[in-house]
Amino acid sequence: MTERLQKVLSQAGVASRRQAEQYILEGRVTVNGRVVKELGTKVTPGKDQIRVDGKIIGAERSVYILLYKPKGVVSTMSDPEGRKTVKSLVDGIPERIYPVGRLDYSTEGLLLMTNDGELAHALTHPSHEIEKTYLARVLGLPAEEKLDRLRIGIRLEDGVTA
């Protein structure tokens, strides 16, 4: 089965898809001995020989981690503000993994981390309508009309919430 080269590079743990695209555009990637500079090039993993900067890449094992994210940690692999990230909680994992979904800095809870892009997409893309449950403590008792607004959805700049 053929797949886009940048996806194969990402799944192999070489780089993110965007970074893999940059590697391709820079001419750092070869397939079967030929430099590839065209995005969207199709390859057959396991059959085609793919190299990045001369190094052969292979399929990366799939990793799935259920992580308890404490308060005071951001759900990202790097933070320009210098805050502690979930990456620091999984430093011993050699594969390039990333969080599936987000939890706010001041919240805590279960977070899935993986290198399985298909699973991450299936769980997070709105078209799949995966139900999520959140538990929140609030001061006082919210008025029923405010709860109704939450139930029907609140309009944000990217659409109405579920």
mmCIF file of C-alpha atoms in Angstrom:
data_model
loop_
_atom_site.group_PDB
_atom_site.id
_atom_site.type_symbol
_atom_site.label_atom_id
_atom_site.label_comp_id
_atom_site.label_asym_id
_atom_site.label_seq_id
_atom_site.Cartn_x
_atom_site.Cartn_y
_atom_site.Cartn_z
ATOM 1 C CA MET A 1 0.000 0.000 0.000
ATOM 2 C CA THR A 2 1.485 3.353 -1.000
ATOM 3 C CA GLU A 3 1.540 6.338 1.323
ATOM 4 C CA ARG A 4 2.716 9.932 1.099
ATOM 5 C CA LEU A 5 6.435 10.204 1.817
ATOM 6 C CA GLN A 6 6.049 12.878 4.495
ATOM 7 C CA LYS A 7 3.565 10.662 6.351
ATOM 8 C CA VAL A 8 5.976 7.710 6.246
ATOM 9 C CA LEU A 9 8.804 9.901 7.561
ATOM 10 C CA SER A 10 6.582 11.149 10.373
ATOM 11 C CA GLN A 11 5.438 7.650 11.319
ATOM 12 C CA ALA A 12 9.059 6.515 11.354
ATOM 13 C CA GLY A 13 9.790 9.141 13.987
ATOM 14 C CA VAL A 14 12.076 11.186 11.750
ATOM 15 C CA ALA A 15 10.151 14.436 12.165
ATOM 16 C CA SER A 16 6.685 15.925 12.249
ATOM 17 C CA ARG A 17 4.853 15.924 8.904
ATOM 18 C CA ARG A 18 5.551 19.624 8.397
ATOM 19 C CA GLN A 19 9.232 19.171 9.198
ATOM 20 C CA ALA A 20 9.361 16.118 6.900
ATOM 21 C CA GLU A 21 7.917 18.271 4.109
ATOM 22 C CA GLN A 22 10.719 20.763 4.712
ATOM 23 C CA TYR A 23 13.327 17.968 4.515
ATOM 24 C CA ILE A 24 11.830 16.881 1.174
ATOM 25 C CA LEU A 25 11.847 20.421 -0.232
ATOM 26 C CA GLU A 26 15.473 20.841 0.888
ATOM 27 C CA GLY A 27 16.479 17.699 -1.056
ATOM 28 C CA ARG A 28 17.539 15.800 2.054
ATOM 29 C CA VAL A 29 15.368 12.751 1.276
ATOM 30 C CA THR A 30 16.091 9.965 -1.211
ATOM 31 C CA VAL A 31 13.841 7.104 -2.294
ATOM 32 C CA ASN A 32 15.583 4.151 -3.905
ATOM 33 C CA GLY A 33 18.687 6.278 -4.437
ATOM 34 C CA ARG A 34 16.941 9.252 -6.072
ATOM 35 C CA VAL A 35 16.522 12.647 -4.443
ATOM 36 C CA VAL A 36 12.852 13.488 -3.979
ATOM 37 C CA LYS A 37 11.801 17.144 -3.833
ATOM 38 C CA GLU A 38 8.117 16.808 -4.670
ATOM 39 C CA LEU A 39 5.598 16.874 -1.822
ATOM 40 C CA GLY A 40 3.022 14.112 -1.952
ATOM 41 C CA THR A 41 5.377 11.591 -3.512
ATOM 42 C CA LYS A 42 3.998 8.096 -2.911
ATOM 43 C CA VAL A 43 6.183 5.327 -1.483
ATOM 44 C CA THR A 44 5.644 1.768 -0.343
ATOM 45 C CA PRO A 45 6.883 1.381 3.245
ATOM 46 C CA GLY A 46 8.950 -1.758 3.713
ATOM 47 C CA LYS A 47 9.642 -2.002 -0.024
ATOM 48 C CA ASP A 48 11.124 1.370 -0.993
ATOM 49 C CA GLN A 49 14.464 2.334 0.536
ATOM 50 C CA ILE A 50 14.070 5.751 2.122
ATOM 51 C CA ARG A 51 16.970 7.802 3.446
ATOM 52 C CA VAL A 52 17.161 11.148 5.204
ATOM 53 C CA ASP A 53 20.584 12.794 5.162
ATOM 54 C CA GLY A 54 21.963 9.435 3.986
ATOM 55 C CA LYS A 55 20.544 7.476 6.933
ATOM 56 C CA ILE A 56 18.093 4.660 6.171
ATOM 57 C CA ILE A 57 14.818 5.036 7.994
ATOM 58 C CA GLY A 58 12.621 2.181 9.077
ATOM 59 C CA ALA A 59 9.205 1.777 10.552
ATOM 60 C CA GLU A 60 8.920 2.914 14.148
ATOM 61 C CA ARG A 61 7.096 0.777 16.674
ATOM 62 C CA SER A 62 3.770 2.179 17.767
ATOM 63 C CA VAL A 63 3.765 3.660 21.270
ATOM 64 C CA TYR A 64 0.705 4.351 23.419
ATOM 65 C CA ILE A 65 1.052 5.995 26.819
ATOM 66 C CA LEU A 66 -1.728 6.971 29.195
ATOM 67 C CA LEU A 67 -0.284 9.856 31.159
ATOM 68 C CA TYR A 68 -1.627 11.645 34.198
ATOM 69 C CA LYS A 69 -1.069 15.331 33.412
ATOM 70 C CA PRO A 70 -0.787 17.339 36.606
ATOM 71 C CA LYS A 71 -1.703 21.005 37.010
ATOM 72 C CA GLY A 72 1.071 23.369 35.997
ATOM 73 C CA VAL A 73 2.111 21.381 32.916
ATOM 74 C CA VAL A 74 1.213 22.297 29.323
ATOM 75 C CA SER A 75 -0.099 19.649 26.902
ATOM 76 C CA THR A 76 2.547 20.264 24.276
ATOM 77 C CA MET A 77 6.036 19.078 23.469
ATOM 78 C CA SER A 78 7.610 22.546 23.653
ATOM 79 C CA ASP A 79 6.530 25.863 25.105
ATOM 80 C CA PRO A 80 7.897 29.265 24.036
ATOM 81 C CA GLU A 81 7.015 30.599 27.497
ATOM 82 C CA GLY A 82 9.335 28.073 29.141
ATOM 83 C CA ARG A 83 6.657 26.289 31.171
ATOM 84 C CA LYS A 84 6.963 22.615 32.040
ATOM 85 C CA THR A 85 5.624 20.400 29.228
ATOM 86 C CA VAL A 86 4.310 16.839 29.023
ATOM 87 C CA LYS A 87 7.522 16.021 27.141
ATOM 88 C CA SER A 88 9.429 16.373 30.402
ATOM 89 C CA LEU A 89 7.200 13.672 31.906
ATOM 90 C CA VAL A 90 8.097 11.112 29.195
ATOM 91 C CA ASP A 91 11.760 11.900 28.566
ATOM 92 C CA GLY A 92 12.830 8.244 28.569
ATOM 93 C CA ILE A 93 10.749 7.334 25.507
ATOM 94 C CA PRO A 94 13.037 7.118 22.426
ATOM 95 C CA GLU A 95 10.201 7.391 19.876
ATOM 96 C CA ARG A 96 8.816 10.787 18.877
ATOM 97 C CA ILE A 97 5.428 10.846 20.616
ATOM 98 C CA TYR A 98 2.933 13.651 21.078
ATOM 99 C CA PRO A 99 -0.227 14.333 23.089
ATOM 100 C CA VAL A 100 -3.629 13.486 21.636
ATOM 101 C CA GLY A 101 -5.881 16.411 22.514
ATOM 102 C CA ARG A 102 -5.277 19.079 25.102
ATOM 103 C CA LEU A 103 -5.749 19.761 28.766
ATOM 104 C CA ASP A 104 -5.381 23.331 29.990
ATOM 105 C CA TYR A 105 -2.329 24.369 32.007
ATOM 106 C CA SER A 106 -4.358 24.637 35.209
ATOM 107 C CA THR A 107 -6.201 21.313 34.768
ATOM 108 C CA GLU A 108 -5.196 17.762 35.485
ATOM 109 C CA GLY A 109 -6.277 14.467 34.024
ATOM 110 C CA LEU A 110 -5.645 11.543 31.735
ATOM 111 C CA LEU A 111 -3.896 12.293 28.455
ATOM 112 C CA LEU A 112 -3.049 9.863 25.671
ATOM 113 C CA MET A 113 0.392 10.216 24.106
ATOM 114 C CA THR A 114 1.316 8.273 20.988
ATOM 115 C CA ASN A 115 3.126 8.228 17.672
ATOM 116 C CA ASP A 116 0.076 6.688 15.955
ATOM 117 C CA GLY A 117 -1.170 9.508 13.736
ATOM 118 C CA GLU A 118 -4.178 7.572 12.464
ATOM 119 C CA LEU A 119 -5.436 6.912 15.984
ATOM 120 C CA ALA A 120 -4.809 10.520 17.015
ATOM 121 C CA HIS A 121 -6.802 11.744 14.026
ATOM 122 C CA ALA A 122 -9.647 9.296 14.683
ATOM 123 C CA LEU A 123 -9.909 10.453 18.292
ATOM 124 C CA THR A 124 -9.623 14.196 17.761
ATOM 125 C CA HIS A 125 -11.183 15.096 14.425
ATOM 126 C CA PRO A 126 -14.679 16.545 14.983
ATOM 127 C CA SER A 127 -16.149 14.481 12.135
ATOM 128 C CA HIS A 128 -15.659 11.327 14.232
ATOM 129 C CA GLU A 129 -17.781 12.772 17.073
ATOM 130 C CA ILE A 130 -15.851 11.010 19.833
ATOM 131 C CA GLU A 131 -17.563 11.742 23.137
ATOM 132 C CA LYS A 132 -15.405 13.193 25.873
ATOM 133 C CA THR A 133 -16.284 13.580 29.532
ATOM 134 C CA TYR A 134 -14.923 16.328 31.737
ATOM 135 C CA LEU A 135 -15.411 16.814 35.460
ATOM 136 C CA ALA A 136 -15.255 20.399 36.654
ATOM 137 C CA ARG A 137 -15.704 21.884 40.082
ATOM 138 C CA VAL A 138 -17.349 25.272 40.163
ATOM 139 C CA LEU A 139 -18.179 27.611 42.983
ATOM 140 C CA GLY A 140 -21.888 27.784 43.659
ATOM 141 C CA LEU A 141 -24.670 26.289 41.586
ATOM 142 C CA PRO A 142 -24.906 27.380 37.932
ATOM 143 C CA ALA A 143 -28.277 28.724 36.821
ATOM 144 C CA GLU A 144 -30.295 26.315 34.644
ATOM 145 C CA GLU A 145 -30.280 28.756 31.695
ATOM 146 C CA LYS A 146 -26.475 28.830 31.757
ATOM 147 C CA LEU A 147 -26.372 25.039 31.784
ATOM 148 C CA ASP A 148 -28.803 25.027 28.837
ATOM 149 C CA ARG A 149 -26.430 27.301 26.888
ATOM 150 C CA LEU A 150 -23.633 24.791 27.469
ATOM 151 C CA ARG A 151 -25.878 21.902 26.408
ATOM 152 C CA ILE A 152 -26.862 23.469 23.081
ATOM 153 C CA GLY A 153 -23.355 24.760 22.339
ATOM 154 C CA ILE A 154 -21.548 28.049 22.510
ATOM 155 C CA ARG A 155 -20.444 29.829 19.337
ATOM 156 C CA LEU A 156 -16.689 30.299 19.096
ATOM 157 C CA GLU A 157 -14.690 31.784 16.213
ATOM 158 C CA ASP A 158 -14.184 28.305 14.713
ATOM 159 C CA GLY A 159 -17.773 27.156 15.140
ATOM 160 C CA VAL A 160 -20.258 25.978 17.749
ATOM 161 C CA THR A 161 -19.001 23.783 20.578
ATOM 162 C CA ALA A 162 -20.333 20.272 20.937
#
